[in-house]
């Protein structure tokens, strides 16, 4: 059905089935792409517009110059959006975003002091190891 490996296609279908998304719930239309791609873009409708009727979620995809690949990518993106819509905070995408947010958060004053203390300790230990020539009297 899609120009991807059978494993990827099976995985996509399994995820769609797990979320209760059926092919007949999807409205698919094809639009002319815009931007780079030259003559291919001007002559063919490679951009895929996908709508999940029950939730009203819409996706447009023109990642690739091939319509078949764009159909696959559009379903992957739609799957992620519906997953976030249904599961909310428990969705994989939401958890990934929360993890990044935690990583970028500023350290507390105590944590910063503790980290700097450890750095100074290691620095002084290394400085003590440094070779110094013997002083002449």
PDB file of C-alpha atoms in Angstrom:
ATOM      1  CA  UNK A   1       0.000   0.000   0.000  1.00  0.00           C
ATOM      2  CA  UNK A   2       2.782   2.467   0.958  1.00  0.00           C
ATOM      3  CA  UNK A   3       6.311   2.526  -0.508  1.00  0.00           C
ATOM      4  CA  UNK A   4       7.908   1.636   2.854  1.00  0.00           C
ATOM      5  CA  UNK A   5       9.117  -1.654   4.279  1.00  0.00           C
ATOM      6  CA  UNK A   6       6.404  -4.173   5.207  1.00  0.00           C
ATOM      7  CA  UNK A   7       7.534  -4.003   8.861  1.00  0.00           C
ATOM      8  CA  UNK A   8       6.953  -0.238   9.011  1.00  0.00           C
ATOM      9  CA  UNK A   9       3.570  -0.610   7.341  1.00  0.00           C
ATOM     10  CA  UNK A  10       2.509  -3.375   9.769  1.00  0.00           C
ATOM     11  CA  UNK A  11       3.668  -1.301  12.748  1.00  0.00           C
ATOM     12  CA  UNK A  12       1.671   1.707  11.506  1.00  0.00           C
ATOM     13  CA  UNK A  13      -1.455  -0.387  10.956  1.00  0.00           C
ATOM     14  CA  UNK A  14      -1.107  -1.967  14.404  1.00  0.00           C
ATOM     15  CA  UNK A  15      -0.837   1.473  16.074  1.00  0.00           C
ATOM     16  CA  UNK A  16      -3.818   2.779  14.101  1.00  0.00           C
ATOM     17  CA  UNK A  17      -5.829  -0.293  15.144  1.00  0.00           C
ATOM     18  CA  UNK A  18      -4.795   0.126  18.791  1.00  0.00           C
ATOM     19  CA  UNK A  19      -6.155   3.686  18.801  1.00  0.00           C
ATOM     20  CA  UNK A  20      -9.322   2.629  16.983  1.00  0.00           C
ATOM     21  CA  UNK A  21      -8.589   4.569  13.794  1.00  0.00           C
ATOM     22  CA  UNK A  22      -9.987   2.858  10.694  1.00  0.00           C
ATOM     23  CA  UNK A  23      -9.270   3.723   7.065  1.00  0.00           C
ATOM     24  CA  UNK A  24     -12.958   4.515   6.464  1.00  0.00           C
ATOM     25  CA  UNK A  25     -12.761   7.194   9.232  1.00  0.00           C
ATOM     26  CA  UNK A  26     -10.171   9.075   7.166  1.00  0.00           C
ATOM     27  CA  UNK A  27     -10.860  11.564   4.378  1.00  0.00           C
ATOM     28  CA  UNK A  28      -7.868  11.794   2.082  1.00  0.00           C
ATOM     29  CA  UNK A  29      -7.312  14.378  -0.636  1.00  0.00           C
ATOM     30  CA  UNK A  30      -4.318  15.378  -2.703  1.00  0.00           C
ATOM     31  CA  UNK A  31      -3.170  18.931  -3.324  1.00  0.00           C
ATOM     32  CA  UNK A  32      -0.387  20.429  -5.404  1.00  0.00           C
ATOM     33  CA  UNK A  33       2.701  20.937  -3.273  1.00  0.00           C
ATOM     34  CA  UNK A  34       4.468  24.256  -2.943  1.00  0.00           C
ATOM     35  CA  UNK A  35       8.124  25.191  -2.702  1.00  0.00           C
ATOM     36  CA  UNK A  36      11.163  23.324  -3.969  1.00  0.00           C
ATOM     37  CA  UNK A  37      10.873  20.249  -6.149  1.00  0.00           C
ATOM     38  CA  UNK A  38      10.904  21.709  -9.636  1.00  0.00           C
ATOM     39  CA  UNK A  39       8.798  20.319 -12.430  1.00  0.00           C
ATOM     40  CA  UNK A  40       7.646  17.329 -10.353  1.00  0.00           C
ATOM     41  CA  UNK A  41       5.961  19.614  -7.815  1.00  0.00           C
ATOM     42  CA  UNK A  42       4.310  21.730 -10.509  1.00  0.00           C
ATOM     43  CA  UNK A  43       2.870  18.765 -12.431  1.00  0.00           C
ATOM     44  CA  UNK A  44       1.748  16.324  -9.724  1.00  0.00           C
ATOM     45  CA  UNK A  45      -0.370  16.515  -6.588  1.00  0.00           C
ATOM     46  CA  UNK A  46       2.033  15.110  -4.012  1.00  0.00           C
ATOM     47  CA  UNK A  47       0.825  16.999  -0.917  1.00  0.00           C
ATOM     48  CA  UNK A  48      -1.558  14.837   1.155  1.00  0.00           C
ATOM     49  CA  UNK A  49      -4.428  16.326   3.179  1.00  0.00           C
ATOM     50  CA  UNK A  50      -5.780  13.829   5.705  1.00  0.00           C
ATOM     51  CA  UNK A  51      -8.757  14.356   8.025  1.00  0.00           C
ATOM     52  CA  UNK A  52      -9.900  12.088  10.858  1.00  0.00           C
ATOM     53  CA  UNK A  53     -13.667  12.594  10.751  1.00  0.00           C
ATOM     54  CA  UNK A  54     -14.601  11.501  14.346  1.00  0.00           C
ATOM     55  CA  UNK A  55     -12.124  13.884  16.038  1.00  0.00           C
ATOM     56  CA  UNK A  56     -11.913  16.522  13.286  1.00  0.00           C
ATOM     57  CA  UNK A  57      -8.109  16.448  13.355  1.00  0.00           C
ATOM     58  CA  UNK A  58      -6.537  17.477  10.037  1.00  0.00           C
ATOM     59  CA  UNK A  59      -3.001  16.905   8.763  1.00  0.00           C
ATOM     60  CA  UNK A  60      -1.199  18.183   5.679  1.00  0.00           C
ATOM     61  CA  UNK A  61       2.054  16.539   4.635  1.00  0.00           C
ATOM     62  CA  UNK A  62       4.540  17.300   1.875  1.00  0.00           C
ATOM     63  CA  UNK A  63       7.746  15.931   3.408  1.00  0.00           C
ATOM     64  CA  UNK A  64       8.661  13.942   0.331  1.00  0.00           C
ATOM     65  CA  UNK A  65       8.358  14.416  -3.429  1.00  0.00           C
ATOM     66  CA  UNK A  66       6.507  11.096  -3.601  1.00  0.00           C
ATOM     67  CA  UNK A  67       2.773  10.938  -2.973  1.00  0.00           C
ATOM     68  CA  UNK A  68       2.971   7.412  -1.550  1.00  0.00           C
ATOM     69  CA  UNK A  69       5.539   8.377   1.073  1.00  0.00           C
ATOM     70  CA  UNK A  70       3.543  11.489   1.966  1.00  0.00           C
ATOM     71  CA  UNK A  71       0.467   9.306   2.510  1.00  0.00           C
ATOM     72  CA  UNK A  72       2.490   7.206   4.988  1.00  0.00           C
ATOM     73  CA  UNK A  73       3.973  10.235   6.785  1.00  0.00           C
ATOM     74  CA  UNK A  74       0.554  11.911   7.012  1.00  0.00           C
ATOM     75  CA  UNK A  75      -0.837   8.832   8.777  1.00  0.00           C
ATOM     76  CA  UNK A  76       2.118   8.787  11.186  1.00  0.00           C
ATOM     77  CA  UNK A  77       1.578  12.461  12.064  1.00  0.00           C
ATOM     78  CA  UNK A  78      -2.187  11.942  12.384  1.00  0.00           C
ATOM     79  CA  UNK A  79      -1.549   8.982  14.668  1.00  0.00           C
ATOM     80  CA  UNK A  80       0.590  11.128  16.983  1.00  0.00           C
ATOM     81  CA  UNK A  81      -1.991  13.920  17.065  1.00  0.00           C
ATOM     82  CA  UNK A  82      -4.905  11.581  17.803  1.00  0.00           C
ATOM     83  CA  UNK A  83      -2.806   9.841  20.476  1.00  0.00           C
ATOM     84  CA  UNK A  84      -2.188  13.203  22.188  1.00  0.00           C
ATOM     85  CA  UNK A  85      -5.884  14.088  21.811  1.00  0.00           C
ATOM     86  CA  UNK A  86      -7.107  10.801  23.338  1.00  0.00           C
ATOM     87  CA  UNK A  87      -4.489  10.027  25.973  1.00  0.00           C
ATOM     88  CA  UNK A  88      -3.512  13.558  26.916  1.00  0.00           C
ATOM     89  CA  UNK A  89      -0.691  13.509  29.488  1.00  0.00           C
ATOM     90  CA  UNK A  90      -0.108   9.744  29.168  1.00  0.00           C
ATOM     91  CA  UNK A  91       0.733   9.882  25.450  1.00  0.00           C
ATOM     92  CA  UNK A  92       4.307   9.100  24.387  1.00  0.00           C
ATOM     93  CA  UNK A  93       4.689  12.458  22.637  1.00  0.00           C
ATOM     94  CA  UNK A  94       3.527  14.363  25.725  1.00  0.00           C
ATOM     95  CA  UNK A  95       5.945  12.400  27.939  1.00  0.00           C
ATOM     96  CA  UNK A  96       8.818  13.151  25.545  1.00  0.00           C
ATOM     97  CA  UNK A  97       8.011  16.874  25.616  1.00  0.00           C
ATOM     98  CA  UNK A  98       7.760  16.842  29.434  1.00  0.00           C
ATOM     99  CA  UNK A  99      11.169  15.130  29.666  1.00  0.00           C
ATOM    100  CA  UNK A 100      12.792  17.798  27.485  1.00  0.00           C
ATOM    101  CA  UNK A 101      11.131  20.506  29.587  1.00  0.00           C
ATOM    102  CA  UNK A 102      12.564  18.955  32.780  1.00  0.00           C
ATOM    103  CA  UNK A 103      16.033  18.754  31.233  1.00  0.00           C
ATOM    104  CA  UNK A 104      16.002  22.423  30.222  1.00  0.00           C
ATOM    105  CA  UNK A 105      14.646  23.658  33.552  1.00  0.00           C
ATOM    106  CA  UNK A 106      17.019  25.804  35.624  1.00  0.00           C
ATOM    107  CA  UNK A 107      18.815  24.145  38.512  1.00  0.00           C
ATOM    108  CA  UNK A 108      17.884  25.188  42.031  1.00  0.00           C
ATOM    109  CA  UNK A 109      20.345  27.384  43.925  1.00  0.00           C
ATOM    110  CA  UNK A 110      21.326  24.483  46.230  1.00  0.00           C
ATOM    111  CA  UNK A 111      21.891  22.100  43.300  1.00  0.00           C
ATOM    112  CA  UNK A 112      24.034  24.689  41.523  1.00  0.00           C
ATOM    113  CA  UNK A 113      26.143  25.289  44.650  1.00  0.00           C
ATOM    114  CA  UNK A 114      26.584  21.539  45.161  1.00  0.00           C
ATOM    115  CA  UNK A 115      27.709  21.054  41.544  1.00  0.00           C
ATOM    116  CA  UNK A 116      30.182  23.961  41.721  1.00  0.00           C
ATOM    117  CA  UNK A 117      31.528  22.681  45.053  1.00  0.00           C
ATOM    118  CA  UNK A 118      32.266  19.308  43.422  1.00  0.00           C
ATOM    119  CA  UNK A 119      33.947  21.031  40.455  1.00  0.00           C
ATOM    120  CA  UNK A 120      36.195  23.086  42.774  1.00  0.00           C
ATOM    121  CA  UNK A 121      37.139  19.955  44.727  1.00  0.00           C
ATOM    122  CA  UNK A 122      38.123  18.078  41.554  1.00  0.00           C
ATOM    123  CA  UNK A 123      39.982  21.147  40.273  1.00  0.00           C
ATOM    124  CA  UNK A 124      42.057  21.465  43.433  1.00  0.00           C
ATOM    125  CA  UNK A 125      42.834  17.740  43.347  1.00  0.00           C
ATOM    126  CA  UNK A 126      44.114  18.064  39.764  1.00  0.00           C
ATOM    127  CA  UNK A 127      46.120  21.177  40.623  1.00  0.00           C
ATOM    128  CA  UNK A 128      47.842  19.257  43.433  1.00  0.00           C
ATOM    129  CA  UNK A 129      48.936  16.608  40.914  1.00  0.00           C
ATOM    130  CA  UNK A 130      50.642  19.141  38.653  1.00  0.00           C
ATOM    131  CA  UNK A 131      54.404  18.836  38.260  1.00  0.00           C
ATOM    132  CA  UNK A 132      56.393  21.737  39.671  1.00  0.00           C
ATOM    133  CA  UNK A 133      60.164  22.128  39.386  1.00  0.00           C
ATOM    134  CA  UNK A 134      62.175  22.047  42.667  1.00  0.00           C
ATOM    135  CA  UNK A 135      63.121  25.468  44.033  1.00  0.00           C
ATOM    136  CA  UNK A 136      66.839  26.276  44.138  1.00  0.00           C
ATOM    137  CA  UNK A 137      68.280  27.849  47.270  1.00  0.00           C
TER     138      UNK A 137
END
